[in-house]
PDB file of C-alpha atoms in Angstrom:
ATOM      1  CA  UNK A 901      69.943 121.699  91.286  1.00  0.00           C
ATOM      2  CA  UNK A 902      69.302 118.267  91.987  1.00  0.00           C
ATOM      3  CA  UNK A 903      65.595 118.691  91.299  1.00  0.00           C
ATOM      4  CA  UNK A 904      66.392 119.688  87.770  1.00  0.00           C
ATOM      5  CA  UNK A 905      66.327 117.474  84.916  1.00  0.00           C
ATOM      6  CA  UNK A 906      69.972 117.533  82.971  1.00  0.00           C
ATOM      7  CA  UNK A 907      68.470 119.507  79.846  1.00  0.00           C
ATOM      8  CA  UNK A 908      67.241 121.994  82.550  1.00  0.00           C
ATOM      9  CA  UNK A 909      70.360 122.513  83.919  1.00  0.00           C
ATOM     10  CA  UNK A 910      72.355 122.295  80.387  1.00  0.00           C
ATOM     11  CA  UNK A 911      69.709 125.157  79.499  1.00  0.00           C
ATOM     12  CA  UNK A 912      70.622 127.598  82.312  1.00  0.00           C
ATOM     13  CA  UNK A 913      74.443 127.522  82.225  1.00  0.00           C
ATOM     14  CA  UNK A 914      74.927 130.440  79.950  1.00  0.00           C
ATOM     15  CA  UNK A 915      77.092 130.134  76.763  1.00  0.00           C
ATOM     16  CA  UNK A 916      80.744 130.998  78.181  1.00  0.00           C
ATOM     17  CA  UNK A 917      82.808 133.206  76.117  1.00  0.00           C
ATOM     18  CA  UNK A 918      86.207 132.202  75.879  1.00  0.00           C
ATOM     19  CA  UNK A 919      88.726 135.203  75.335  1.00  0.00           C
ATOM     20  CA  UNK A 920      92.594 134.481  74.756  1.00  0.00           C
ATOM     21  CA  UNK A 921      95.655 136.204  73.059  1.00  0.00           C
ATOM     22  CA  UNK A 922      96.701 132.729  72.599  1.00  0.00           C
ATOM     23  CA  UNK A 923      94.072 129.565  71.520  1.00  0.00           C
ATOM     24  CA  UNK A 924      92.006 129.812  74.955  1.00  0.00           C
ATOM     25  CA  UNK A 925      93.070 126.101  76.158  1.00  0.00           C
ATOM     26  CA  UNK A 926      93.215 127.089  79.843  1.00  0.00           C
ATOM     27  CA  UNK A 927      90.205 129.433  80.036  1.00  0.00           C
ATOM     28  CA  UNK A 928      88.460 126.308  77.969  1.00  0.00           C
ATOM     29  CA  UNK A 929      89.513 123.838  80.556  1.00  0.00           C
ATOM     30  CA  UNK A 930      88.359 126.185  83.519  1.00  0.00           C
ATOM     31  CA  UNK A 931      85.178 127.076  81.872  1.00  0.00           C
ATOM     32  CA  UNK A 932      84.237 122.962  81.721  1.00  0.00           C
ATOM     33  CA  UNK A 933      85.630 122.422  85.051  1.00  0.00           C
ATOM     34  CA  UNK A 934      83.010 125.033  86.477  1.00  0.00           C
ATOM     35  CA  UNK A 935      80.180 123.859  84.376  1.00  0.00           C
ATOM     36  CA  UNK A 936      80.537 120.393  85.512  1.00  0.00           C
ATOM     37  CA  UNK A 937      79.899 121.288  89.036  1.00  0.00           C
ATOM     38  CA  UNK A 938      76.428 122.593  88.006  1.00  0.00           C
ATOM     39  CA  UNK A 939      76.131 119.013  86.430  1.00  0.00           C
ATOM     40  CA  UNK A 940      77.115 120.448  82.812  1.00  0.00           C
ATOM     41  CA  UNK A 941      80.061 118.451  81.752  1.00  0.00           C
ATOM     42  CA  UNK A 942      79.467 119.994  77.682  1.00  0.00           C
ATOM     43  CA  UNK A 943      78.970 123.565  78.284  1.00  0.00           C
ATOM     44  CA  UNK A 944      78.451 125.704  75.202  1.00  0.00           C
ATOM     45  CA  UNK A 945      81.790 127.637  74.617  1.00  0.00           C
ATOM     46  CA  UNK A 946      82.296 130.242  72.287  1.00  0.00           C
ATOM     47  CA  UNK A 947      86.083 131.246  71.443  1.00  0.00           C
ATOM     48  CA  UNK A 948      87.485 134.492  70.310  1.00  0.00           C
ATOM     49  CA  UNK A 949      91.366 133.301  70.204  1.00  0.00           C
ATOM     50  CA  UNK A 950      94.288 135.221  69.025  1.00  0.00           C
ATOM     51  CA  UNK A 951      93.449 138.611  69.679  1.00  0.00           C
ATOM     52  CA  UNK A 952      95.866 141.424  68.708  1.00  0.00           C
ATOM     53  CA  UNK A 953      94.057 144.325  70.254  1.00  0.00           C
ATOM     54  CA  UNK A 954      91.752 145.548  73.113  1.00  0.00           C
ATOM     55  CA  UNK A 955      89.696 147.429  70.189  1.00  0.00           C
ATOM     56  CA  UNK A 956      89.443 143.820  69.159  1.00  0.00           C
ATOM     57  CA  UNK A 957      88.076 142.568  72.152  1.00  0.00           C
ATOM     58  CA  UNK A 958      85.681 145.575  72.738  1.00  0.00           C
ATOM     59  CA  UNK A 959      83.846 145.283  69.630  1.00  0.00           C
ATOM     60  CA  UNK A 960      83.478 141.445  69.991  1.00  0.00           C
ATOM     61  CA  UNK A 961      82.263 142.020  73.540  1.00  0.00           C
ATOM     62  CA  UNK A 962      79.660 144.934  72.437  1.00  0.00           C
ATOM     63  CA  UNK A 963      78.892 143.302  69.536  1.00  0.00           C
ATOM     64  CA  UNK A 964      77.561 140.271  71.656  1.00  0.00           C
ATOM     65  CA  UNK A 965      75.648 142.507  74.444  1.00  0.00           C
ATOM     66  CA  UNK A 966      73.765 143.953  71.598  1.00  0.00           C
ATOM     67  CA  UNK A 967      72.886 140.602  69.982  1.00  0.00           C
ATOM     68  CA  UNK A 968      71.765 139.423  73.426  1.00  0.00           C
ATOM     69  CA  UNK A 969      69.501 142.494  74.468  1.00  0.00           C
ATOM     70  CA  UNK A 970      67.803 142.371  71.198  1.00  0.00           C
ATOM     71  CA  UNK A 971      67.226 138.500  70.936  1.00  0.00           C
ATOM     72  CA  UNK A 972      67.253 137.542  74.606  1.00  0.00           C
ATOM     73  CA  UNK A 973      66.418 140.863  76.140  1.00  0.00           C
ATOM     74  CA  UNK A 974      68.794 140.579  78.501  1.00  0.00           C
ATOM     75  CA  UNK A 975      72.401 142.014  78.240  1.00  0.00           C
ATOM     76  CA  UNK A 976      74.276 139.840  80.512  1.00  0.00           C
ATOM     77  CA  UNK A 977      77.012 137.614  79.412  1.00  0.00           C
ATOM     78  CA  UNK A 978      79.681 135.616  81.024  1.00  0.00           C
ATOM     79  CA  UNK A 979      83.353 135.664  79.864  1.00  0.00           C
ATOM     80  CA  UNK A 980      86.644 133.911  80.694  1.00  0.00           C
ATOM     81  CA  UNK A 981      89.702 135.323  79.265  1.00  0.00           C
ATOM     82  CA  UNK A 982      93.580 134.586  79.305  1.00  0.00           C
ATOM     83  CA  UNK A 983      95.383 137.624  78.359  1.00  0.00           C
ATOM     84  CA  UNK A 984      98.960 138.168  79.410  1.00  0.00           C
ATOM     85  CA  UNK A 985      99.587 141.109  77.005  1.00  0.00           C
ATOM     86  CA  UNK A 986      98.931 143.520  79.482  1.00  0.00           C
ATOM     87  CA  UNK A 987      98.352 146.213  76.508  1.00  0.00           C
ATOM     88  CA  UNK A 988      95.275 144.174  76.084  1.00  0.00           C
ATOM     89  CA  UNK A 989      94.633 143.145  79.435  1.00  0.00           C
ATOM     90  CA  UNK A 990      94.580 146.454  81.339  1.00  0.00           C
ATOM     91  CA  UNK A 991      92.039 148.631  79.044  1.00  0.00           C
ATOM     92  CA  UNK A 992      89.862 145.713  79.101  1.00  0.00           C
ATOM     93  CA  UNK A 993      89.718 145.774  83.027  1.00  0.00           C
ATOM     94  CA  UNK A 994      88.586 149.169  82.722  1.00  0.00           C
ATOM     95  CA  UNK A 995      86.036 148.632  80.197  1.00  0.00           C
ATOM     96  CA  UNK A 996      84.605 145.697  82.007  1.00  0.00           C
ATOM     97  CA  UNK A 997      84.254 148.120  85.355  1.00  0.00           C
ATOM     98  CA  UNK A 998      82.087 150.117  83.043  1.00  0.00           C
ATOM     99  CA  UNK A 999      79.784 147.344  81.513  1.00  0.00           C
ATOM    100  CA  UNK A1000      78.923 145.247  84.845  1.00  0.00           C
ATOM    101  CA  UNK A1001      76.437 143.261  82.696  1.00  0.00           C
ATOM    102  CA  UNK A1002      79.801 141.632  81.582  1.00  0.00           C
ATOM    103  CA  UNK A1003      80.267 138.772  84.038  1.00  0.00           C
ATOM    104  CA  UNK A1004      84.053 138.510  83.427  1.00  0.00           C
ATOM    105  CA  UNK A1005      86.770 136.152  85.120  1.00  0.00           C
ATOM    106  CA  UNK A1006      90.385 136.756  84.827  1.00  0.00           C
ATOM    107  CA  UNK A1007      91.527 133.186  84.543  1.00  0.00           C
ATOM    108  CA  UNK A1008      95.363 133.514  84.222  1.00  0.00           C
ATOM    109  CA  UNK A1009      96.287 136.930  86.178  1.00  0.00           C
ATOM    110  CA  UNK A1010      96.055 136.045  89.646  1.00  0.00           C
ATOM    111  CA  UNK A1011      97.873 132.967  89.492  1.00  0.00           C
ATOM    112  CA  UNK A1012     100.713 134.729  87.301  1.00  0.00           C
ATOM    113  CA  UNK A1013     101.244 137.540  90.082  1.00  0.00           C
ATOM    114  CA  UNK A1014     101.328 134.945  92.728  1.00  0.00           C
ATOM    115  CA  UNK A1015     104.105 133.054  91.257  1.00  0.00           C
ATOM    116  CA  UNK A1016     105.918 136.365  90.924  1.00  0.00           C
ATOM    117  CA  UNK A1017     105.512 137.478  94.287  1.00  0.00           C
ATOM    118  CA  UNK A1018     106.853 134.135  95.775  1.00  0.00           C
ATOM    119  CA  UNK A1019     109.666 133.601  93.042  1.00  0.00           C
ATOM    120  CA  UNK A1020     110.495 137.613  92.708  1.00  0.00           C
ATOM    121  CA  UNK A1021     110.717 137.485  89.102  1.00  0.00           C
ATOM    122  CA  UNK A1022     108.729 139.072  86.394  1.00  0.00           C
ATOM    123  CA  UNK A1023     106.701 136.968  84.113  1.00  0.00           C
ATOM    124  CA  UNK A1024     107.523 136.433  80.384  1.00  0.00           C
ATOM    125  CA  UNK A1025     104.453 137.709  79.088  1.00  0.00           C
ATOM    126  CA  UNK A1026     104.235 136.200  75.814  1.00  0.00           C
ATOM    127  CA  UNK A1027     101.359 134.434  74.733  1.00  0.00           C
ATOM    128  CA  UNK A1028     101.104 130.701  74.014  1.00  0.00           C
ATOM    129  CA  UNK A1029     104.109 130.153  76.007  1.00  0.00           C
ATOM    130  CA  UNK A1030     102.593 126.776  77.559  1.00  0.00           C
ATOM    131  CA  UNK A1031     101.852 125.314  74.004  1.00  0.00           C
ATOM    132  CA  UNK A1032     105.196 126.860  72.362  1.00  0.00           C
ATOM    133  CA  UNK A1033     108.003 125.843  74.384  1.00  0.00           C
ATOM    134  CA  UNK A1034     106.197 122.970  76.445  1.00  0.00           C
ATOM    135  CA  UNK A1035     108.793 120.182  76.183  1.00  0.00           C
ATOM    136  CA  UNK A1036     106.826 118.114  78.004  1.00  0.00           C
ATOM    137  CA  UNK A1037     104.079 118.051  75.134  1.00  0.00           C
ATOM    138  CA  UNK A1038     106.244 116.466  72.746  1.00  0.00           C
ATOM    139  CA  UNK A1039     107.339 114.081  75.592  1.00  0.00           C
ATOM    140  CA  UNK A1040     103.587 113.351  76.195  1.00  0.00           C
ATOM    141  CA  UNK A1041     103.058 112.274  72.543  1.00  0.00           C
ATOM    142  CA  UNK A1042     106.155 110.065  72.232  1.00  0.00           C
ATOM    143  CA  UNK A1043     104.773 108.351  75.809  1.00  0.00           C
ATOM    144  CA  UNK A1044     101.348 107.891  74.348  1.00  0.00           C
ATOM    145  CA  UNK A1045     102.891 105.994  71.294  1.00  0.00           C
ATOM    146  CA  UNK A1046     105.222 104.036  73.188  1.00  0.00           C
ATOM    147  CA  UNK A1047     102.319 102.925  75.543  1.00  0.00           C
ATOM    148  CA  UNK A1048     100.320 101.761  72.820  1.00  0.00           C
ATOM    149  CA  UNK A1049     102.787 100.021  71.018  1.00  0.00           C
ATOM    150  CA  UNK A1050     103.555  97.900  74.548  1.00  0.00           C
ATOM    151  CA  UNK A1051     100.033  97.374  75.635  1.00  0.00           C
ATOM    152  CA  UNK A1052      99.272  93.743  76.436  1.00  0.00           C
ATOM    153  CA  UNK A1053     102.632  92.196  76.484  1.00  0.00           C
ATOM    154  CA  UNK A1054     103.545  93.137  72.965  1.00  0.00           C
ATOM    155  CA  UNK A1055     107.491  94.150  72.111  1.00  0.00           C
ATOM    156  CA  UNK A1056     108.868  92.678  75.316  1.00  0.00           C
ATOM    157  CA  UNK A1057     112.206  93.112  74.159  1.00  0.00           C
ATOM    158  CA  UNK A1058     111.497  96.776  74.912  1.00  0.00           C
ATOM    159  CA  UNK A1059     110.597  96.323  78.712  1.00  0.00           C
ATOM    160  CA  UNK A1060     113.774  97.962  80.026  1.00  0.00           C
ATOM    161  CA  UNK A1061     113.082 100.934  78.041  1.00  0.00           C
ATOM    162  CA  UNK A1062     109.932 102.008  79.666  1.00  0.00           C
ATOM    163  CA  UNK A1063     109.658 104.416  82.459  1.00  0.00           C
ATOM    164  CA  UNK A1064     106.850 101.993  84.303  1.00  0.00           C
ATOM    165  CA  UNK A1065     105.832  98.516  83.400  1.00  0.00           C
ATOM    166  CA  UNK A1066     102.650  97.418  84.942  1.00  0.00           C
ATOM    167  CA  UNK A1067     101.990  93.643  85.645  1.00  0.00           C
ATOM    168  CA  UNK A1068      98.196  92.175  86.563  1.00  0.00           C
ATOM    169  CA  UNK A1069      96.185  89.599  85.592  1.00  0.00           C
ATOM    170  CA  UNK A1070      93.250  90.394  83.300  1.00  0.00           C
ATOM    171  CA  UNK A1071      90.907  93.270  83.789  1.00  0.00           C
ATOM    172  CA  UNK A1072      92.988  94.719  86.826  1.00  0.00           C
ATOM    173  CA  UNK A1073      93.203  97.900  85.009  1.00  0.00           C
ATOM    174  CA  UNK A1074      96.511  97.582  83.083  1.00  0.00           C
ATOM    175  CA  UNK A1075      95.414  99.434  79.901  1.00  0.00           C
ATOM    176  CA  UNK A1076      93.588 102.009  81.509  1.00  0.00           C
ATOM    177  CA  UNK A1077      96.494 102.926  83.952  1.00  0.00           C
ATOM    178  CA  UNK A1078      99.318 102.977  81.268  1.00  0.00           C
ATOM    179  CA  UNK A1079      96.887 105.332  78.861  1.00  0.00           C
ATOM    180  CA  UNK A1080      96.384 107.529  81.900  1.00  0.00           C
ATOM    181  CA  UNK A1081      99.982 107.640  82.984  1.00  0.00           C
ATOM    182  CA  UNK A1082     101.239 108.265  79.500  1.00  0.00           C
ATOM    183  CA  UNK A1083      99.172 111.060  79.184  1.00  0.00           C
ATOM    184  CA  UNK A1084     101.339 112.429  82.344  1.00  0.00           C
ATOM    185  CA  UNK A1085     104.443 111.826  80.308  1.00  0.00           C
ATOM    186  CA  UNK A1086     105.608 108.178  81.394  1.00  0.00           C
ATOM    187  CA  UNK A1087     106.407 105.560  78.956  1.00  0.00           C
ATOM    188  CA  UNK A1088     104.433 102.791  80.338  1.00  0.00           C
ATOM    189  CA  UNK A1089     104.451  98.889  78.952  1.00  0.00           C
ATOM    190  CA  UNK A1090     101.826  96.644  80.571  1.00  0.00           C
ATOM    191  CA  UNK A1091     102.408  92.512  80.745  1.00  0.00           C
ATOM    192  CA  UNK A1092      99.242  90.360  81.600  1.00  0.00           C
ATOM    193  CA  UNK A1093      99.743  87.413  83.891  1.00  0.00           C
ATOM    194  CA  UNK A1094      98.343  84.141  83.498  1.00  0.00           C
ATOM    195  CA  UNK A1095      99.063  81.091  85.403  1.00  0.00           C
ATOM    196  CA  UNK A1096      99.003  78.986  82.086  1.00  0.00           C
ATOM    197  CA  UNK A1097     101.898  80.903  80.450  1.00  0.00           C
ATOM    198  CA  UNK A1098     105.357  82.150  81.258  1.00  0.00           C
ATOM    199  CA  UNK A1099     105.916  85.799  81.449  1.00  0.00           C
ATOM    200  CA  UNK A1100     108.680  87.275  79.109  1.00  0.00           C
ATOM    201  CA  UNK A1101     112.233  86.489  80.241  1.00  0.00           C
ATOM    202  CA  UNK A1102     112.773  90.280  79.913  1.00  0.00           C
ATOM    203  CA  UNK A1103     110.596  91.128  82.874  1.00  0.00           C
ATOM    204  CA  UNK A1104     113.237  89.853  85.159  1.00  0.00           C
ATOM    205  CA  UNK A1105     115.798  92.563  83.795  1.00  0.00           C
ATOM    206  CA  UNK A1106     113.369  95.637  84.636  1.00  0.00           C
ATOM    207  CA  UNK A1107     114.604  97.953  87.199  1.00  0.00           C
ATOM    208  CA  UNK A1108     112.442  97.049  90.528  1.00  0.00           C
ATOM    209  CA  UNK A1109     111.668 100.895  91.091  1.00  0.00           C
ATOM    210  CA  UNK A1110     110.172 100.596  87.693  1.00  0.00           C
ATOM    211  CA  UNK A1111     107.907  97.474  88.397  1.00  0.00           C
ATOM    212  CA  UNK A1112     104.516  97.563  89.727  1.00  0.00           C
ATOM    213  CA  UNK A1113     102.156  94.699  90.306  1.00  0.00           C
ATOM    214  CA  UNK A1114      98.611  95.257  89.895  1.00  0.00           C
ATOM    215  CA  UNK A1115      96.198  93.455  92.467  1.00  0.00           C
ATOM    216  CA  UNK A1116      92.814  93.306  93.005  1.00  0.00           C
ATOM    217  CA  UNK A1117      90.470  91.024  95.334  1.00  0.00           C
ATOM    218  CA  UNK A1118      89.202  87.673  93.756  1.00  0.00           C
ATOM    219  CA  UNK A1119      85.660  88.788  94.715  1.00  0.00           C
ATOM    220  CA  UNK A1120      85.980  92.256  92.786  1.00  0.00           C
ATOM    221  CA  UNK A1121      87.723  90.267  89.916  1.00  0.00           C
ATOM    222  CA  UNK A1122      84.988  87.482  89.751  1.00  0.00           C
ATOM    223  CA  UNK A1123      82.447  90.537  89.205  1.00  0.00           C
ATOM    224  CA  UNK A1124      84.138  92.247  86.614  1.00  0.00           C
ATOM    225  CA  UNK A1125      84.795  89.263  84.572  1.00  0.00           C
ATOM    226  CA  UNK A1126      81.239  87.907  84.601  1.00  0.00           C
ATOM    227  CA  UNK A1127      79.946  91.431  83.451  1.00  0.00           C
ATOM    228  CA  UNK A1128      82.834  91.203  80.676  1.00  0.00           C
ATOM    229  CA  UNK A1129      81.389  87.800  79.352  1.00  0.00           C
ATOM    230  CA  UNK A1130      77.825  88.643  79.734  1.00  0.00           C
ATOM    231  CA  UNK A1131      79.264  91.696  77.300  1.00  0.00           C
ATOM    232  CA  UNK A1132      81.150  89.743  74.934  1.00  0.00           C
ATOM    233  CA  UNK A1133      78.207  87.188  74.567  1.00  0.00           C
ATOM    234  CA  UNK A1134      75.924  89.835  73.473  1.00  0.00           C
ATOM    235  CA  UNK A1135      78.035  91.225  71.041  1.00  0.00           C
ATOM    236  CA  UNK A1136      79.422  88.180  69.391  1.00  0.00           C
ATOM    237  CA  UNK A1137      76.433  85.740  69.593  1.00  0.00           C
ATOM    238  CA  UNK A1138      77.891  83.606  72.294  1.00  0.00           C
ATOM    239  CA  UNK A1139      81.169  82.858  70.269  1.00  0.00           C
ATOM    240  CA  UNK A1140      83.544  84.322  72.044  1.00  0.00           C
ATOM    241  CA  UNK A1141      81.667  83.891  75.219  1.00  0.00           C
ATOM    242  CA  UNK A1142      82.191  80.303  75.033  1.00  0.00           C
ATOM    243  CA  UNK A1143      85.771  80.376  74.514  1.00  0.00           C
ATOM    244  CA  UNK A1144      86.533  82.752  77.361  1.00  0.00           C
ATOM    245  CA  UNK A1145      84.303  81.164  79.880  1.00  0.00           C
ATOM    246  CA  UNK A1146      86.141  77.898  80.248  1.00  0.00           C
ATOM    247  CA  UNK A1147      88.221  79.021  82.796  1.00  0.00           C
ATOM    248  CA  UNK A1148      87.906  83.249  82.440  1.00  0.00           C
ATOM    249  CA  UNK A1149      85.045  83.537  85.158  1.00  0.00           C
ATOM    250  CA  UNK A1150      85.535  80.447  87.315  1.00  0.00           C
ATOM    251  CA  UNK A1151      86.095  81.167  90.745  1.00  0.00           C
ATOM    252  CA  UNK A1152      88.810  78.393  91.333  1.00  0.00           C
ATOM    253  CA  UNK A1153      90.571  79.582  88.082  1.00  0.00           C
ATOM    254  CA  UNK A1154      90.394  83.168  89.330  1.00  0.00           C
ATOM    255  CA  UNK A1155      91.890  82.146  92.825  1.00  0.00           C
ATOM    256  CA  UNK A1156      94.743  80.474  91.148  1.00  0.00           C
ATOM    257  CA  UNK A1157      95.317  83.169  88.696  1.00  0.00           C
ATOM    258  CA  UNK A1158      95.546  85.724  91.495  1.00  0.00           C
ATOM    259  CA  UNK A1159      97.633  83.536  93.716  1.00  0.00           C
ATOM    260  CA  UNK A1160     100.229  82.671  90.509  1.00  0.00           C
ATOM    261  CA  UNK A1161     100.676  86.155  89.683  1.00  0.00           C
ATOM    262  CA  UNK A1162     101.417  87.182  93.602  1.00  0.00           C
ATOM    263  CA  UNK A1163     103.685  84.701  93.912  1.00  0.00           C
ATOM    264  CA  UNK A1164     105.753  86.112  90.582  1.00  0.00           C
ATOM    265  CA  UNK A1165     105.555  89.572  92.112  1.00  0.00           C
ATOM    266  CA  UNK A1166     107.280  88.496  95.315  1.00  0.00           C
ATOM    267  CA  UNK A1167     110.099  86.978  92.983  1.00  0.00           C
ATOM    268  CA  UNK A1168     110.205  90.291  91.458  1.00  0.00           C
ATOM    269  CA  UNK A1169     110.303  92.048  94.301  1.00  0.00           C
ATOM    270  CA  UNK A1170     107.817  94.787  92.774  1.00  0.00           C
ATOM    271  CA  UNK A1171     105.680  97.250  94.459  1.00  0.00           C
ATOM    272  CA  UNK A1172     102.362  95.803  94.616  1.00  0.00           C
ATOM    273  CA  UNK A1173      99.211  98.176  94.043  1.00  0.00           C
ATOM    274  CA  UNK A1174      95.513  97.491  94.833  1.00  0.00           C
ATOM    275  CA  UNK A1175      92.803  98.586  92.205  1.00  0.00           C
ATOM    276  CA  UNK A1176      89.522  97.537  93.219  1.00  0.00           C
ATOM    277  CA  UNK A1177      87.198 100.219  93.972  1.00  0.00           C
ATOM    278  CA  UNK A1178      89.289 102.997  93.142  1.00  0.00           C
ATOM    279  CA  UNK A1179      89.498 105.656  90.242  1.00  0.00           C
ATOM    280  CA  UNK A1180      92.279 105.032  87.579  1.00  0.00           C
ATOM    281  CA  UNK A1181      93.753 108.631  88.945  1.00  0.00           C
ATOM    282  CA  UNK A1182      93.983 107.808  92.345  1.00  0.00           C
ATOM    283  CA  UNK A1183      95.831 104.178  91.609  1.00  0.00           C
ATOM    284  CA  UNK A1184      98.176 106.215  89.170  1.00  0.00           C
ATOM    285  CA  UNK A1185      98.719 108.862  92.240  1.00  0.00           C
ATOM    286  CA  UNK A1186      99.785 105.914  94.106  1.00  0.00           C
ATOM    287  CA  UNK A1187     102.306 104.624  91.657  1.00  0.00           C
ATOM    288  CA  UNK A1188     103.831 107.775  91.046  1.00  0.00           C
ATOM    289  CA  UNK A1189     104.628 108.486  94.728  1.00  0.00           C
ATOM    290  CA  UNK A1190     106.353 105.447  94.887  1.00  0.00           C
ATOM    291  CA  UNK A1191     108.087 105.804  91.254  1.00  0.00           C
ATOM    292  CA  UNK A1192     108.967 109.736  92.395  1.00  0.00           C
ATOM    293  CA  UNK A1193     110.915 108.373  95.224  1.00  0.00           C
ATOM    294  CA  UNK A1194     113.628 106.604  92.955  1.00  0.00           C
ATOM    295  CA  UNK A1195     113.099 108.778  89.970  1.00  0.00           C
ATOM    296  CA  UNK A1196     112.703 112.481  90.604  1.00  0.00           C
ATOM    297  CA  UNK A1197     111.119 114.636  88.280  1.00  0.00           C
ATOM    298  CA  UNK A1198     112.964 117.777  87.262  1.00  0.00           C
ATOM    299  CA  UNK A1199     111.587 121.194  86.681  1.00  0.00           C
ATOM    300  CA  UNK A1200     111.513 122.426  82.821  1.00  0.00           C
ATOM    301  CA  UNK A1201     113.529 125.585  82.420  1.00  0.00           C
ATOM    302  CA  UNK A1202     112.728 128.048  79.580  1.00  0.00           C
ATOM    303  CA  UNK A1203     115.798 129.651  78.513  1.00  0.00           C
TER     304      UNK A1203
END
């Protein structure tokens, strides 16, 4: 694989046919994750969703097998399906046994059966349950809206309403972390720290278990800021570069910036998390491990 170009790898990963009695979202995620293991991050997906009967699925598959055979001279096709309706899924499984050229992956059944076996409960068996009743979906939407409205120190009067408040100097990954955590359903506010300005007084009212200081080494921060300045200079003809360059990437200023932020974090008693050399997801997981100790999540129950 390593000797092939991206275009060659993309050409070799076949169209993945998604079949679902809901919208096929789960199978799409799995299909993209599988293709990514072969260096293809945007595979071609053909989606056949909201199916109502086995006959619909059978006719769809046979039509595509015939098309591939007549056009490509090859009747092999790849299918990933999520079918919770047993009246569709069970006859499909029999059909697939009779058509070995259709390489099919049942994305959902093994996972559902495992939960059923361990819990001793029967599955609900309704398509689209994840999207229809997932209260967390609406929670995430609200969290993202809150987080965007409270990015970069905006609306400090709402800091005590946030699930998580992030503090850090410029370019310490506050905004990317905030957005990532919001996508997990957490209402996040972030506050920029600068030795020339005082932080909002409301920061001292935030529950310390919700307060996280982001720290980064001076060397890494200097490199990031220098790159940021070069990018700004290229886009703005030097005007923004001149404005930022006075202190932004000065090593002495960066040391003072970080020392002042450390001092404030000690005063606040917040948890300090280092961000250098780490993916956003990795840093977020560390924050959530601390957060969950004081604010354990509850399992949503569907009535």
